[in-house]
PDB file of C-alpha atoms in Angstrom:
ATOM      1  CA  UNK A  15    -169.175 146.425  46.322  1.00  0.00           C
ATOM      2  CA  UNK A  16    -168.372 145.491  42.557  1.00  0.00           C
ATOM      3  CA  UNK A  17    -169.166 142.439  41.516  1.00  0.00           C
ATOM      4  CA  UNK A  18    -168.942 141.067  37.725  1.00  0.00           C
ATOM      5  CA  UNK A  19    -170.390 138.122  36.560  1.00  0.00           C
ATOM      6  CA  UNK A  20    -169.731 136.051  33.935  1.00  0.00           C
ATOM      7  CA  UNK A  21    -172.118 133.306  31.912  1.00  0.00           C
ATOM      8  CA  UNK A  22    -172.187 131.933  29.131  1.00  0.00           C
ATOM      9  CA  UNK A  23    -169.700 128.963  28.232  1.00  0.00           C
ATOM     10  CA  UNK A  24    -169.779 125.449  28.418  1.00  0.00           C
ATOM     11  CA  UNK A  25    -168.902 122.847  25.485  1.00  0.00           C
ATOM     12  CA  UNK A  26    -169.772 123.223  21.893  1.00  0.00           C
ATOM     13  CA  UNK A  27    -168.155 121.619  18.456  1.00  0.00           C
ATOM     14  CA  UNK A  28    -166.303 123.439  16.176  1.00  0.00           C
ATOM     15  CA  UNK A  29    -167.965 125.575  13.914  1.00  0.00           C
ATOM     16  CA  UNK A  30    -170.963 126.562  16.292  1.00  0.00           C
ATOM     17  CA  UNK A  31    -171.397 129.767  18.611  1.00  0.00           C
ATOM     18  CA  UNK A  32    -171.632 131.005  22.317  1.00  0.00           C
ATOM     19  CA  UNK A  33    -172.470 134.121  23.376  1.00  0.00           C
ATOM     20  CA  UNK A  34    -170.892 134.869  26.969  1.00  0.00           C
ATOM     21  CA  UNK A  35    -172.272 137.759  29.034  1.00  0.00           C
ATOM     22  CA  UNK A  36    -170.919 139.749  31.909  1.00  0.00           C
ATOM     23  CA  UNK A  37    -172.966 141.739  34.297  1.00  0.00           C
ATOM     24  CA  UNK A  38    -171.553 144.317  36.370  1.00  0.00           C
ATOM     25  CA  UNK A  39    -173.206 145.551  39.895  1.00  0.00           C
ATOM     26  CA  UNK A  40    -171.785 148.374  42.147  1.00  0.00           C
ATOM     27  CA  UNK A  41    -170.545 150.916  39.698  1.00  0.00           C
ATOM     28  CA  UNK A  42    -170.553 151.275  35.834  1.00  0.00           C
ATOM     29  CA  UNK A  43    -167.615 151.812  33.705  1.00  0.00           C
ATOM     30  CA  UNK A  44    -167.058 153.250  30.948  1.00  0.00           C
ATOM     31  CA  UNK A  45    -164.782 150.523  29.100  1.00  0.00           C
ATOM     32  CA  UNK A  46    -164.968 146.859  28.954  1.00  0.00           C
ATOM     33  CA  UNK A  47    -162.987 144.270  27.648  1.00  0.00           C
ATOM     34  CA  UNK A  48    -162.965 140.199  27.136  1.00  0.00           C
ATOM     35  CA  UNK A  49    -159.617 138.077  27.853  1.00  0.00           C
ATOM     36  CA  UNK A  50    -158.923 134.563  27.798  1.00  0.00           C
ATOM     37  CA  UNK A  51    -156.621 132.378  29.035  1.00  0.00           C
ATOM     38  CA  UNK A  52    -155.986 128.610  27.645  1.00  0.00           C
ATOM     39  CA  UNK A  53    -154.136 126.315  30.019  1.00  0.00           C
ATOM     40  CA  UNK A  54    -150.372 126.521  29.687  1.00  0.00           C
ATOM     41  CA  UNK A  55    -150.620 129.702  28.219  1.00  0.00           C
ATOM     42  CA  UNK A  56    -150.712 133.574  29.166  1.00  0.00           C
ATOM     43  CA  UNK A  57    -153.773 135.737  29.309  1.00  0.00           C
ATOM     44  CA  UNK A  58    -154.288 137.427  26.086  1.00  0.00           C
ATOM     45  CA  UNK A  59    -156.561 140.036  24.738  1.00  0.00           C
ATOM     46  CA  UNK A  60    -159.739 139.331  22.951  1.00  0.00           C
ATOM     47  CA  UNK A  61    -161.381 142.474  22.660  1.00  0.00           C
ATOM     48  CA  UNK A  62    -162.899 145.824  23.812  1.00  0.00           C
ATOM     49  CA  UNK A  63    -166.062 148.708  24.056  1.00  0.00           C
ATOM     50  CA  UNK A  64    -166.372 151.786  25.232  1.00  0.00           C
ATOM     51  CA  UNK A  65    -169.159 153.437  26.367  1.00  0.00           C
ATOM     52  CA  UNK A  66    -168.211 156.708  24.117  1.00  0.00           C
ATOM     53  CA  UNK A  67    -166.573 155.923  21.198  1.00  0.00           C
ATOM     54  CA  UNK A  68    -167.678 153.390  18.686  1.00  0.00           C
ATOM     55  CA  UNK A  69    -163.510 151.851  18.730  1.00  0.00           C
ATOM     56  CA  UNK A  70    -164.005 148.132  19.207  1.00  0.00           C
ATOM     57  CA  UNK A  71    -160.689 146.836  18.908  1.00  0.00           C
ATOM     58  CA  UNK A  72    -160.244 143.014  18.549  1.00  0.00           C
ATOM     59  CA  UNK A  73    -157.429 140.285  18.624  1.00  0.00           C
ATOM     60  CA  UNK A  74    -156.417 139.042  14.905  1.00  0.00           C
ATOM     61  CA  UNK A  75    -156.899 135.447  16.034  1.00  0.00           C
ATOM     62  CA  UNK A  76    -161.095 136.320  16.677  1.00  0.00           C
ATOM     63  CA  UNK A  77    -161.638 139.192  13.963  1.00  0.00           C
ATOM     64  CA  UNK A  78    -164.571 138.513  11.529  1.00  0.00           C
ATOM     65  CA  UNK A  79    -165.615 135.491  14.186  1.00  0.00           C
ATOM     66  CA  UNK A  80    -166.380 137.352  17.209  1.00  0.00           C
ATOM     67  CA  UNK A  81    -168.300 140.592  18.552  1.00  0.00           C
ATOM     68  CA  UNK A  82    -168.417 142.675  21.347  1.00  0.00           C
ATOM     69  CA  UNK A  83    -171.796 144.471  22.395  1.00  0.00           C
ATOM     70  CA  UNK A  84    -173.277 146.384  25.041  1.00  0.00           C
ATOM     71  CA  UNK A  85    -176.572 147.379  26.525  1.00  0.00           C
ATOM     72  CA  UNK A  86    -177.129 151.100  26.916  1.00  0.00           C
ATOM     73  CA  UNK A  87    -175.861 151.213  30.411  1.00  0.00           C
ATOM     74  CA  UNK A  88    -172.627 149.407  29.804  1.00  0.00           C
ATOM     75  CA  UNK A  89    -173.749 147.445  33.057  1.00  0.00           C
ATOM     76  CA  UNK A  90    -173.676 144.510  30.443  1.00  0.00           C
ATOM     77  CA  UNK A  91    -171.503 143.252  27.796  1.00  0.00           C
ATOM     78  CA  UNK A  92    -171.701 140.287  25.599  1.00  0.00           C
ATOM     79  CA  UNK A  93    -169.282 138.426  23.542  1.00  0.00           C
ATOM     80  CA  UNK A  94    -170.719 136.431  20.018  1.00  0.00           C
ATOM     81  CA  UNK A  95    -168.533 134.037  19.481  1.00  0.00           C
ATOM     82  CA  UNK A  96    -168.443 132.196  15.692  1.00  0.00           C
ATOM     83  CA  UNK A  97    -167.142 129.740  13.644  1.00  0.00           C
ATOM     84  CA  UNK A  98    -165.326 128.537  16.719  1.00  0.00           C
ATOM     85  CA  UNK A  99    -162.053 126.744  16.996  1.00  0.00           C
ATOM     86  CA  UNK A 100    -160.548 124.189  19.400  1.00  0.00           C
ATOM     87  CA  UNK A 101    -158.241 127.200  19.700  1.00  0.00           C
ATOM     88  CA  UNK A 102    -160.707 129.694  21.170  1.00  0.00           C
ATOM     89  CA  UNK A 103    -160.613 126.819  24.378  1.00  0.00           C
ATOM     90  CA  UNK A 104    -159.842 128.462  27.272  1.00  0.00           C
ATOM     91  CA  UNK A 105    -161.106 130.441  30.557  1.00  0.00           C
ATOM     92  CA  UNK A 106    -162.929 133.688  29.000  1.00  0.00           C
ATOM     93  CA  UNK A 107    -162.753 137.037  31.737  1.00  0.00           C
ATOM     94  CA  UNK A 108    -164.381 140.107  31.522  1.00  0.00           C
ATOM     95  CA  UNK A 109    -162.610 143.169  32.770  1.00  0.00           C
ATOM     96  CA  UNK A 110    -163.507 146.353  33.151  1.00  0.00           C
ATOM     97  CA  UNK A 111    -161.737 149.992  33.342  1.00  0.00           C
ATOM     98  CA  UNK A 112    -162.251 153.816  34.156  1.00  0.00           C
ATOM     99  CA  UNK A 113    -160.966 155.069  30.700  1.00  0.00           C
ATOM    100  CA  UNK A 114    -162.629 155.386  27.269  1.00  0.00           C
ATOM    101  CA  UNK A 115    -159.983 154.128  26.245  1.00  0.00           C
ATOM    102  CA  UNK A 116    -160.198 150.200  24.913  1.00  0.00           C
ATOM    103  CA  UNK A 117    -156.756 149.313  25.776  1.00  0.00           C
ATOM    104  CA  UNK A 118    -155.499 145.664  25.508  1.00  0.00           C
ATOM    105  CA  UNK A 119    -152.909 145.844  28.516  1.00  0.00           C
ATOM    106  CA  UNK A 120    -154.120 143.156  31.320  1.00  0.00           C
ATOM    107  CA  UNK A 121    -153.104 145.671  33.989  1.00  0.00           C
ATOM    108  CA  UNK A 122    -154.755 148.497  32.415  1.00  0.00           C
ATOM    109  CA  UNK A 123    -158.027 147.141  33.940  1.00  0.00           C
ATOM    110  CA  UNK A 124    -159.109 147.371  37.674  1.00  0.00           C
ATOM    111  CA  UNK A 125    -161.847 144.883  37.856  1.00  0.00           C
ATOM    112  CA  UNK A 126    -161.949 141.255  36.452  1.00  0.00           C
ATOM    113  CA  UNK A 127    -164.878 138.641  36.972  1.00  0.00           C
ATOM    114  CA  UNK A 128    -164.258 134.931  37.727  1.00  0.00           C
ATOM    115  CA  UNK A 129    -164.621 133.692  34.733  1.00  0.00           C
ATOM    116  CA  UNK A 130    -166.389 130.940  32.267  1.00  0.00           C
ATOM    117  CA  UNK A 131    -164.870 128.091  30.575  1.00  0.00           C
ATOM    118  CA  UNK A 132    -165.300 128.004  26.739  1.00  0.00           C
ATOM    119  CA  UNK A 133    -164.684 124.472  25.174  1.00  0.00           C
ATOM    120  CA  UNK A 134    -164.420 123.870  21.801  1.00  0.00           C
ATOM    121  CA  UNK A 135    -164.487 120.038  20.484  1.00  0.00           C
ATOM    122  CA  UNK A 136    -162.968 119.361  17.129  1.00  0.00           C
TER     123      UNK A 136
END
């Protein structure tokens, strides 16, 4: 059984960091990606790894303030998040898919964790 967990979040002021993490049992896969999801609004892309290719493709709302890393395994991946905004608020997932390829289609991925609430006081 697949399970991925996510950990991480919690309440910080603007301008300071979090770094979630995401731990996958079960399986492996060879692409993971980060969503979020404020209230109100739709689930958007935040960004993506593969286990190949060095491609880390990243929404224009996080670029320069946030990074995607994995450990050698892919079994974990972490998300630095900086400089953050009341903005960045919102339910962060990790998702994971088959492909090398870092797509930022929702339904592109087959397995989502439960997620962990990011909260950014301004």
């Amino acid at each position: 059984q697949v399970q991925m967990v996510e950990s991480g979040g919690g309440l910080v002021q603007a301008g300071g960091s979090l770094r979630l993490s995401c731990t996958t049992s079960g399986r492996s896969f060879n692409t993971r990606a980060w969503f979020r999801q404020a209230p109100g609004k739709d689930r958007e892309f935040v960004a993506a790894i593969t286990r190949i290719t060095s491609y880390t493709p990243y929404a224009d709302s996080v670029k320069g303030r946030f990074t995607i890393s994995r450990d050698n395994t892919m079994n974990t991946v972490y998300l630095q998040m900086n400089d953050l905004k009341a903005e960045d608020s919102a339910v962060y997932y990790c998702a994971a898919r088959d492909s090398n390829w870092p797509t930022p289609r929702q339904s592109d991925y087959s397995n989502w964790g439960q997620g962990t609430q990011v909260t950014v006081s301004s």
